[in-house]
Tab-separated table of C-alpha atoms in Angstrom:
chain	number	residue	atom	x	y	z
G	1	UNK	CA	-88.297	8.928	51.430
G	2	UNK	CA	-90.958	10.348	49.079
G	3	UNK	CA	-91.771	8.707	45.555
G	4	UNK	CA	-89.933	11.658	43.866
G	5	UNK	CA	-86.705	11.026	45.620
G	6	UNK	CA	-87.100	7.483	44.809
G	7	UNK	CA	-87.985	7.980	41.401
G	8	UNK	CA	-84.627	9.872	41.085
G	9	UNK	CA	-82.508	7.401	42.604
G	10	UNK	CA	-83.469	4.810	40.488
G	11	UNK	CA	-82.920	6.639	37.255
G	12	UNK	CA	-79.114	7.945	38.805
G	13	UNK	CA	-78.713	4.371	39.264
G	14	UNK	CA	-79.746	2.651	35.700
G	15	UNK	CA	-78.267	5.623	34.094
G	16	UNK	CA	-74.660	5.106	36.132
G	17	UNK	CA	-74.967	1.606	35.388
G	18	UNK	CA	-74.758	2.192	31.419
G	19	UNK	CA	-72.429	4.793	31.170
G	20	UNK	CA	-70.196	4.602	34.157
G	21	UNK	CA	-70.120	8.394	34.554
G	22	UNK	CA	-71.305	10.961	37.288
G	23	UNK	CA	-74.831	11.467	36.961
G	24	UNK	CA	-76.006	14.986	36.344
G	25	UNK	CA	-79.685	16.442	36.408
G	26	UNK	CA	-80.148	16.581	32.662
G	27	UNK	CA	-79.913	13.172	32.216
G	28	UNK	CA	-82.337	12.213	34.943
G	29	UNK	CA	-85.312	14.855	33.496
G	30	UNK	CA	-85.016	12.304	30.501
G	31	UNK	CA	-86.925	9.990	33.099
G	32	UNK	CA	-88.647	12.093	36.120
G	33	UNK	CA	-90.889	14.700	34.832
G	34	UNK	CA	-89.430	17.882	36.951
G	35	UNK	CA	-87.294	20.669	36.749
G	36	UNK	CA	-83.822	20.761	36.401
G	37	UNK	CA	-83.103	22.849	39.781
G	38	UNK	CA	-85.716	20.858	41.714
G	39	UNK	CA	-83.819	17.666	40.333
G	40	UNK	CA	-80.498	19.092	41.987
G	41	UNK	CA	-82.099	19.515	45.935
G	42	UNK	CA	-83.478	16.418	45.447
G	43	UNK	CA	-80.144	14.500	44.694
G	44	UNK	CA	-78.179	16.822	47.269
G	45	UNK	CA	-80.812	15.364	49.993
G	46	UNK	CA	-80.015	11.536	48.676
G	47	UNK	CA	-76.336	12.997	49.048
G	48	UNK	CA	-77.103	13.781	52.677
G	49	UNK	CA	-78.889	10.414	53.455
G	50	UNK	CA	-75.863	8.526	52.246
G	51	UNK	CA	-77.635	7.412	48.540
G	52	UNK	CA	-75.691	9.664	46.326
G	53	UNK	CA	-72.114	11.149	46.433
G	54	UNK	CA	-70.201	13.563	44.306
G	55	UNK	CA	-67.071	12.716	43.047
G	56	UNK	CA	-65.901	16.405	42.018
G	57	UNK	CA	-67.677	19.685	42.883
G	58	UNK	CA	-68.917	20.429	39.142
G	59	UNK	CA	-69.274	16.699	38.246
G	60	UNK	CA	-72.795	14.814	38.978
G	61	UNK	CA	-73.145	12.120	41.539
G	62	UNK	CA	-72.823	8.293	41.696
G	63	UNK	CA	-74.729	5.601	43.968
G	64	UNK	CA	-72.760	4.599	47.387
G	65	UNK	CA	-73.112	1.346	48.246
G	66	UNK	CA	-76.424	2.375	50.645
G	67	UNK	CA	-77.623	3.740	47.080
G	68	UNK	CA	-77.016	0.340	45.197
G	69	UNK	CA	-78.638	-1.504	48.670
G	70	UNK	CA	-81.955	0.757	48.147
G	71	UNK	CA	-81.826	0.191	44.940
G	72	UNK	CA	-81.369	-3.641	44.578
G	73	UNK	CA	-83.926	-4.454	47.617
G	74	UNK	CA	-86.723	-2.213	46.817
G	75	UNK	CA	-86.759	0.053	43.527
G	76	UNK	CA	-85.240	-2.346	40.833
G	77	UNK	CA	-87.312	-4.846	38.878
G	78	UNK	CA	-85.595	-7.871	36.971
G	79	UNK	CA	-86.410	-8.218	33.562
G	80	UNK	CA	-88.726	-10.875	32.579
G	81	UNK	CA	-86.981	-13.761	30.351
G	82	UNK	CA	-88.244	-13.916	26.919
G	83	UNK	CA	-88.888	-17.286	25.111
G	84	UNK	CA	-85.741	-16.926	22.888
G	85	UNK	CA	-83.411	-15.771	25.535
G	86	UNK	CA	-84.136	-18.944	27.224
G	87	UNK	CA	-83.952	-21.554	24.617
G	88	UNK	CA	-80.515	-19.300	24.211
G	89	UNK	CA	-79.549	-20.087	27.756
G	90	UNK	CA	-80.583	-24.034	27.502
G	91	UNK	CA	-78.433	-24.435	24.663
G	92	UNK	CA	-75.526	-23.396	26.436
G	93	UNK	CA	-75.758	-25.533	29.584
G	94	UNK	CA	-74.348	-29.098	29.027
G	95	UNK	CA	-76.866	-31.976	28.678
G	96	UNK	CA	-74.962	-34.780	28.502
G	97	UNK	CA	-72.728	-33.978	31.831
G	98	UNK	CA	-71.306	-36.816	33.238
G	99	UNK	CA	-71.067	-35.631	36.629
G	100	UNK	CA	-73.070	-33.012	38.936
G	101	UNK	CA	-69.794	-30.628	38.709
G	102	UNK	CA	-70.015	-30.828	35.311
G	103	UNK	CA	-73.021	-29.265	34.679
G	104	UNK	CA	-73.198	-26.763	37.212
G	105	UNK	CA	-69.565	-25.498	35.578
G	106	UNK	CA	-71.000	-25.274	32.165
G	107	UNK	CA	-74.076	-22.961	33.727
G	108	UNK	CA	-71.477	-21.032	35.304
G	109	UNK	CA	-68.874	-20.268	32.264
G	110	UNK	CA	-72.091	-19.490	30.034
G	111	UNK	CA	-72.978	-16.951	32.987
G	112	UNK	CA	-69.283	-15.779	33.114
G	113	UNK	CA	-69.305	-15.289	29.492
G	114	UNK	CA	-73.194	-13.611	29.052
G	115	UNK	CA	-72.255	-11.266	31.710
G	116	UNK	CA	-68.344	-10.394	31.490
G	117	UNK	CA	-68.190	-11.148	35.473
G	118	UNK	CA	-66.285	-13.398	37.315
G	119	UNK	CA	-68.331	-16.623	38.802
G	120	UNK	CA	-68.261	-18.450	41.609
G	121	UNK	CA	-69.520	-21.915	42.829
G	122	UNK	CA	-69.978	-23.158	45.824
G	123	UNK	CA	-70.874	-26.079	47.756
G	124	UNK	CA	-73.519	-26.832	50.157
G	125	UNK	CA	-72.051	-24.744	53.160
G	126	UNK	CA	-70.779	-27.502	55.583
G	127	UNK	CA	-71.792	-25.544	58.892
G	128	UNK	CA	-75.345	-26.538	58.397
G	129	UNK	CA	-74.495	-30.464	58.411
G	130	UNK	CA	-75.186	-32.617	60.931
G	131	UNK	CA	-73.214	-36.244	61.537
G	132	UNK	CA	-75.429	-38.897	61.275
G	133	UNK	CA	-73.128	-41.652	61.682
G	134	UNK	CA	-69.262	-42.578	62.728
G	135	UNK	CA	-67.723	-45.728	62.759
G	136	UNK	CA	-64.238	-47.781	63.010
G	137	UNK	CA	-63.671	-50.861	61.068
G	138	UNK	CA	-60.624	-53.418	61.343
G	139	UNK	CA	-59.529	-54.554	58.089
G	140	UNK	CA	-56.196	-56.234	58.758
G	141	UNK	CA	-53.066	-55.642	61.200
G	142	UNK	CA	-53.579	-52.704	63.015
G	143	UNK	CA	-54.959	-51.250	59.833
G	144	UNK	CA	-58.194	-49.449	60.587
G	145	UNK	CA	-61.113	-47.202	58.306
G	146	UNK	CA	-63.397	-44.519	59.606
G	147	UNK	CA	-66.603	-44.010	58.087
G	148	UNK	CA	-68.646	-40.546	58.413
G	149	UNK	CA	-71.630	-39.828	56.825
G	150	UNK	CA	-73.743	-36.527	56.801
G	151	UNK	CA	-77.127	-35.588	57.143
G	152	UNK	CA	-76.209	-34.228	54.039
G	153	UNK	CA	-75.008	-37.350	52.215
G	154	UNK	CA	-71.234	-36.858	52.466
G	155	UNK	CA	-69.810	-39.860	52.717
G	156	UNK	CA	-65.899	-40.141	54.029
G	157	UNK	CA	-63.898	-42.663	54.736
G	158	UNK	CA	-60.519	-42.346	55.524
G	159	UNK	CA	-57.769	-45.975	56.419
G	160	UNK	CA	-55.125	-45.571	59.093
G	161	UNK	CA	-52.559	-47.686	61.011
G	162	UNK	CA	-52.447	-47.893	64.857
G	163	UNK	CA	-48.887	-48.996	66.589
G	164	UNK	CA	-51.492	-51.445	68.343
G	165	UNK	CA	-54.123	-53.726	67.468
G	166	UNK	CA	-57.867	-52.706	69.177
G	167	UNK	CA	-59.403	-55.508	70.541
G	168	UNK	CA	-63.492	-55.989	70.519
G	169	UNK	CA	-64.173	-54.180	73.853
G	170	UNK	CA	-61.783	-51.118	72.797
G	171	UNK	CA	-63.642	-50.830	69.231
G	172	UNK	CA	-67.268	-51.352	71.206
G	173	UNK	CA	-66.690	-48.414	73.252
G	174	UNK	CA	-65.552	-46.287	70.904
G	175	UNK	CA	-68.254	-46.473	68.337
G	176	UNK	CA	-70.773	-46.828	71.315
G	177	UNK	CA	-68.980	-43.326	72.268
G	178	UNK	CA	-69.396	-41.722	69.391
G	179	UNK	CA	-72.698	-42.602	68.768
G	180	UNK	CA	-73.463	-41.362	71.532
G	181	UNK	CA	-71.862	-37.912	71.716
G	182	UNK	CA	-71.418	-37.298	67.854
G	183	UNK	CA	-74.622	-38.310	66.348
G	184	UNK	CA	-77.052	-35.655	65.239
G	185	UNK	CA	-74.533	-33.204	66.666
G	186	UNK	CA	-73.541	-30.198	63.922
G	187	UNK	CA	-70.254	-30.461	62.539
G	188	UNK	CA	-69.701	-27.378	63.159
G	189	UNK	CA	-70.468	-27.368	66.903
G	190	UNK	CA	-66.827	-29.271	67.102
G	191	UNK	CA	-65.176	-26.735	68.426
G	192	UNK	CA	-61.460	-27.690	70.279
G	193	UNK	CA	-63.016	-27.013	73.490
G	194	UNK	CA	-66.041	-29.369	73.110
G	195	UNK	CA	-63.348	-31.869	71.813
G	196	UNK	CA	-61.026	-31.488	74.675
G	197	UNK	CA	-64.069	-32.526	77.187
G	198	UNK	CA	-64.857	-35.375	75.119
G	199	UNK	CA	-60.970	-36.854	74.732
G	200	UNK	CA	-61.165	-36.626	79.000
G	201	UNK	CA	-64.628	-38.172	78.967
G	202	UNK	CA	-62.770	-41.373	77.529
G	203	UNK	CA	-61.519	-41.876	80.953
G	204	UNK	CA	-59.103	-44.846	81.061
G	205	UNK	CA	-59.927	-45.592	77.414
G	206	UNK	CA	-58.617	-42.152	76.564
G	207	UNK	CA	-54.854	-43.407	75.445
G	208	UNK	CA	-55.573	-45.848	73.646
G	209	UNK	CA	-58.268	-44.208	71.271
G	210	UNK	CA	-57.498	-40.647	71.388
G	211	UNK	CA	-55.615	-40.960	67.961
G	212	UNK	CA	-58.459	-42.231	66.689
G	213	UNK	CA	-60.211	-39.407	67.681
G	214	UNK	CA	-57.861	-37.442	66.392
G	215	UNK	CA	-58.395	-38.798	63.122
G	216	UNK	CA	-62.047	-38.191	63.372
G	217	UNK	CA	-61.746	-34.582	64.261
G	218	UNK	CA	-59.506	-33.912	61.008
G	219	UNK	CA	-62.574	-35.235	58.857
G	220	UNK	CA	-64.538	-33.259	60.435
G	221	UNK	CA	-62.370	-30.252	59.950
G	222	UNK	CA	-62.055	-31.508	55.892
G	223	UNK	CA	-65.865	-31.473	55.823
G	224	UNK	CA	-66.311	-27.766	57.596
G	225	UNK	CA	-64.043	-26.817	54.340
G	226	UNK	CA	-66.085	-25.374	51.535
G	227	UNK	CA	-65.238	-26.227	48.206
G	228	UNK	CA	-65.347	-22.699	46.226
G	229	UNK	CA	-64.334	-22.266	42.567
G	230	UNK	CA	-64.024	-18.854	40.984
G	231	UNK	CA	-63.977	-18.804	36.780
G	232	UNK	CA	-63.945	-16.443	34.467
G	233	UNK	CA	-61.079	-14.561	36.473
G	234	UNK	CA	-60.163	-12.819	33.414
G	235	UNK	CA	-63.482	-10.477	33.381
G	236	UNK	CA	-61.959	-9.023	36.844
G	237	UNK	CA	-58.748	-8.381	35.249
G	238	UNK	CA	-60.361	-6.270	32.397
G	239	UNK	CA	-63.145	-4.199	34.671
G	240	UNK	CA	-62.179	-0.696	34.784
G	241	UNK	CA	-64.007	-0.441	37.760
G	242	UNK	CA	-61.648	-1.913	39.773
G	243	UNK	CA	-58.047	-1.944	41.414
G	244	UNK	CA	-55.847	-3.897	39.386
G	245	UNK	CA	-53.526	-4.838	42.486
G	246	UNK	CA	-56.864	-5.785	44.754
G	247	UNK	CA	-57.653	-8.490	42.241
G	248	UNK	CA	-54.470	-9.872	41.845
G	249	UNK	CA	-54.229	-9.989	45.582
G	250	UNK	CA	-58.048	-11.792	45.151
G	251	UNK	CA	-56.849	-14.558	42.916
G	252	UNK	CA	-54.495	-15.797	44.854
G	253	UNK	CA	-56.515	-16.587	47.795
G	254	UNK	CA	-59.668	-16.630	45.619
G	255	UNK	CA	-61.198	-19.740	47.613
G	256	UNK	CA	-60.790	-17.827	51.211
G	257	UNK	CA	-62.133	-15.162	50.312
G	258	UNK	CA	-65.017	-15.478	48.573
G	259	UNK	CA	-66.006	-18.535	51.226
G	260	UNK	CA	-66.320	-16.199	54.127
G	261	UNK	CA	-68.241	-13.546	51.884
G	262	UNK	CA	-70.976	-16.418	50.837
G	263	UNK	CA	-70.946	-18.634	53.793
G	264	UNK	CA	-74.404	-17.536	54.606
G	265	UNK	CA	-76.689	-16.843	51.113
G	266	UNK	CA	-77.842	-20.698	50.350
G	267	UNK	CA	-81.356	-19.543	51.306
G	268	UNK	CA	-82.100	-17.233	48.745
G	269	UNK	CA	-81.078	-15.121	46.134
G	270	UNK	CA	-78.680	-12.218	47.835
G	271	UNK	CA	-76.863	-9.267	46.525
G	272	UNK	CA	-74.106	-8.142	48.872
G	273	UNK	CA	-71.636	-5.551	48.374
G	274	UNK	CA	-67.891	-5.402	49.593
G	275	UNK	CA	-68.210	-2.389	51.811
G	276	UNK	CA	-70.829	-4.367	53.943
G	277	UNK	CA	-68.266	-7.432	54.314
G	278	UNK	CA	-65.371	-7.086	56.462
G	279	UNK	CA	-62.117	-8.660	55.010
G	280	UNK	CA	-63.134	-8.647	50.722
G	281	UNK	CA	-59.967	-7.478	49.344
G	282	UNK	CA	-61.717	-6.175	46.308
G	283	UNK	CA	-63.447	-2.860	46.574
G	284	UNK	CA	-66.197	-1.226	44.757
G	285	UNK	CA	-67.600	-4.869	44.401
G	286	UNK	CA	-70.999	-6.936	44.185
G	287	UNK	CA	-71.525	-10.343	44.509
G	288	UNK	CA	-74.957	-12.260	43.835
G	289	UNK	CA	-75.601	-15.703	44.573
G	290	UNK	CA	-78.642	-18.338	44.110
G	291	UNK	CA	-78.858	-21.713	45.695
G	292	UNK	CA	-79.398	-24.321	43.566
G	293	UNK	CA	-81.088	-27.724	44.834
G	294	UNK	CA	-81.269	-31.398	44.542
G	295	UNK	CA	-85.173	-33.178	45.413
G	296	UNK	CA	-85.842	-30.042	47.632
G	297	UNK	CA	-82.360	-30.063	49.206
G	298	UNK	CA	-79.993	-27.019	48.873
G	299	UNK	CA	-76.940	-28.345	47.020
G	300	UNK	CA	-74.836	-25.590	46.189
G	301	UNK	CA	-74.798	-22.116	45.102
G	302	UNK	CA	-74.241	-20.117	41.725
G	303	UNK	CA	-72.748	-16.592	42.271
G	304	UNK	CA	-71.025	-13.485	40.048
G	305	UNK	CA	-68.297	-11.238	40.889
G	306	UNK	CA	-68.030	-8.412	39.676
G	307	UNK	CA	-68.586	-3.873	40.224
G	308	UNK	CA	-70.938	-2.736	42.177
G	309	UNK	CA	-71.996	-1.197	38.799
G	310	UNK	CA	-74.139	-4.337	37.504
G	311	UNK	CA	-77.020	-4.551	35.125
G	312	UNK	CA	-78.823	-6.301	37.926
G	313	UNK	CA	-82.023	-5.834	35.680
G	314	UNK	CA	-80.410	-8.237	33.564
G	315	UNK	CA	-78.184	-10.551	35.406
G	316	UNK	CA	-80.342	-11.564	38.195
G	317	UNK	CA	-82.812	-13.330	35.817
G	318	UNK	CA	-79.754	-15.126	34.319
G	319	UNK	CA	-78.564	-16.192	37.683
G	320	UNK	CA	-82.146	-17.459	38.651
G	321	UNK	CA	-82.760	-19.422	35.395
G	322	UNK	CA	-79.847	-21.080	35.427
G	323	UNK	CA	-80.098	-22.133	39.045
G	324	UNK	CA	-83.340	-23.081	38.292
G	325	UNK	CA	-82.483	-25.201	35.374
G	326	UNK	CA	-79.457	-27.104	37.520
G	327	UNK	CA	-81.827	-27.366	40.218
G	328	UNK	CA	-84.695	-29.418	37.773
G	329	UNK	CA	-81.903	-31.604	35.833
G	330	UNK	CA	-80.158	-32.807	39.307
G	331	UNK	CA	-83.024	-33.686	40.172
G	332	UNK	CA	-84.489	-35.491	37.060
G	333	UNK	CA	-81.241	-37.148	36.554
G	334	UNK	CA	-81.804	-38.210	40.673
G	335	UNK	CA	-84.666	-40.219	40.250
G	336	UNK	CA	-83.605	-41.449	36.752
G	337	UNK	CA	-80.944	-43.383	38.531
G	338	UNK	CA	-83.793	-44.478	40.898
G	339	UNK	CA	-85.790	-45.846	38.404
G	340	UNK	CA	-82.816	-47.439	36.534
G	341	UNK	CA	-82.132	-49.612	39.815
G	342	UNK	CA	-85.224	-50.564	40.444
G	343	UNK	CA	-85.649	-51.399	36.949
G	344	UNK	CA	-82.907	-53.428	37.385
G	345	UNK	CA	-83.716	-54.967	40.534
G	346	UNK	CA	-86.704	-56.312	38.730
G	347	UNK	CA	-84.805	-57.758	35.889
G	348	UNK	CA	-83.054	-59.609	38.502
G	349	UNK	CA	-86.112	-61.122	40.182
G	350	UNK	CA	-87.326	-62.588	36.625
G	351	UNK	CA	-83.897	-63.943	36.388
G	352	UNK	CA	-84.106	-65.787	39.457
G	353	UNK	CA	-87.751	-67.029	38.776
């Protein structure tokens, strides 16, 4: 595509943005020094390629989703963040949250309410977690705990009751088992196959501890579940852009929905668009997400909903500053807590002197 062409597109695209309206070739001379007719082939070429489309014969023409994709990867360029704008944004994140969720949910109603979107978080996505360790402890009558831990730092535990008690040799081999065949192994690799050959890899243990494995394989399948929330759900009620019945239908399987559309963008920044997702109930829809991290490790994401008609100029550098900003206080707040037990540790050792 020549520079012209691409010169055009963009303008279409941040003047569509601001006014909502088909795009004619008067308002793009405002911004690409050519004639009006020469203005017209152009954008009925970007029609051909799949860029451009015209809603009505004598109207102009709007971006298609392969439009907004050309324009978001390679023609746009974010807005730089001024001094005031973020002081603005640090003021409106919550420094004295209690909890991780906390702040994160404070970045993400100030990003609802800065950008009139909807906004999603998300946890670290599960698949990528690996089980570092599983074990079964007795503590009383037939009452039993299993502990899991992640290479993430999950930490489950979950008690039970057998109709039996387990005596030493039944609880060796079954944490030697699952050390063995669990550790370092994906959680998501546990599919009911693999699970079936383990169960008959038991052998003559395999009645007796099969409901323990049972249990194991429902923690697994409660870690595998991403926890999503979606605020701000009243910005999607109020977009014109959108089909009122489509976002009903969206909050009320919100969670589902936007899981499977963001199960894979904790790497990066990503802008994806509904028509390129199978299954997202809501049409004519963006979504952009940023991880956000804890000492280097990805710990969630941060994500808006909303048209595909988004000042991404704008919104991405909101997005990435906040993100940024979670990322840096998790993390300070980390290795406060480290340095408050040491410090404590040491007050302890003068005690004891």
């Amino acid at each position: 595509m020549d520079d012209r062409k691409l010169k055009i597109l963009t303008a279409l695209v941040d003047e569509y943005i601001v006014t909502g309206e088909p795009v004619g070739s008067k308002a793009i001379m405002k911004h690409v020094k050519a004639s009006s007719a020469t203005i017209r082939n152009e954008m009925a070429e970007l029609e051909k390629q799949g860029y451009l489309e015209q809603p009505h014969t004598s109207a102009g023409r709007v971006p298609t989703y392969n439009g907004y994709r050309l324009y978001v990867d390679r023609l746009t360029q974010s807005d730089p963040l001024s001094a005031d704008e973020k002081k603005v944004l640090d003021q409106m994140l919550d420094k004295d949250y209690t909890s991780e969720d906390d702040l994160v949910e404070s970045a993400s109603l100030a990003l609802a309410q800065l950008t009139k979107c909807a906004t999603v978080i998300a946890d670290s996505t599960p698949k990528f977690s690996m089980i570092s360790k599983v074990e079964v402890i007795p503590t009383g009558k037939r009452m039993y705990v299993i502990l899991m831990v992640t290479s993430g730092g999950m930490i489950k535990n979950k008690a039970f009751r057998l109709e039996f008690d387990l005596d030493n040799e039944q609880l060796e081999f079954f944490n030697n088992f699952v050390k063995e065949n669990l550790d370092g192994l994906p959680v998501s690799a546990l599919s009911d196959e693999y699970v079936d050959k383990l169960v008959a890899a038991m052998g003559a243990y395999m009645m007796t501890l099969s409901p323990i494995f049972s249990e194991v394989i429902k923690m697994t399948k409660e870690i595998r579940t991403q926890d999503v929330k979606v605020k701000g759900h009243k910005n999607l009620l109020t977009c014109k852009d959108f089909n009122q019945s489509e976002i009903i239908s969206f909050l009320d399987d919100d969670t589902q929905q936007i899981s499977k559309f963001i199960d894979e963008t904790f790497s990066d920044l990503h802008v994806m668009f509904s028509d390129e997702k199978d299954g997202f109930v809501i049409h004519n829809s963006s979504v952009i997400t940023a991880p956000y991290k804890k000492n280097g490790k990805n710990a969630g994401s941060l994500g808006l909903i909303g048209p595909m008609r988004l000042d991404y100029k704008k919104f991405i550098p909101y997005l990435e500053y906040f993100t940024d900003r979670i990322s840096q206080m998790l993390t300070e707040h980390d290795e406060g807590d480290d340095a408050k037990v040491v410090n404590e540790d040491s007050e302890d050792i003068s005690d004891n002197s």
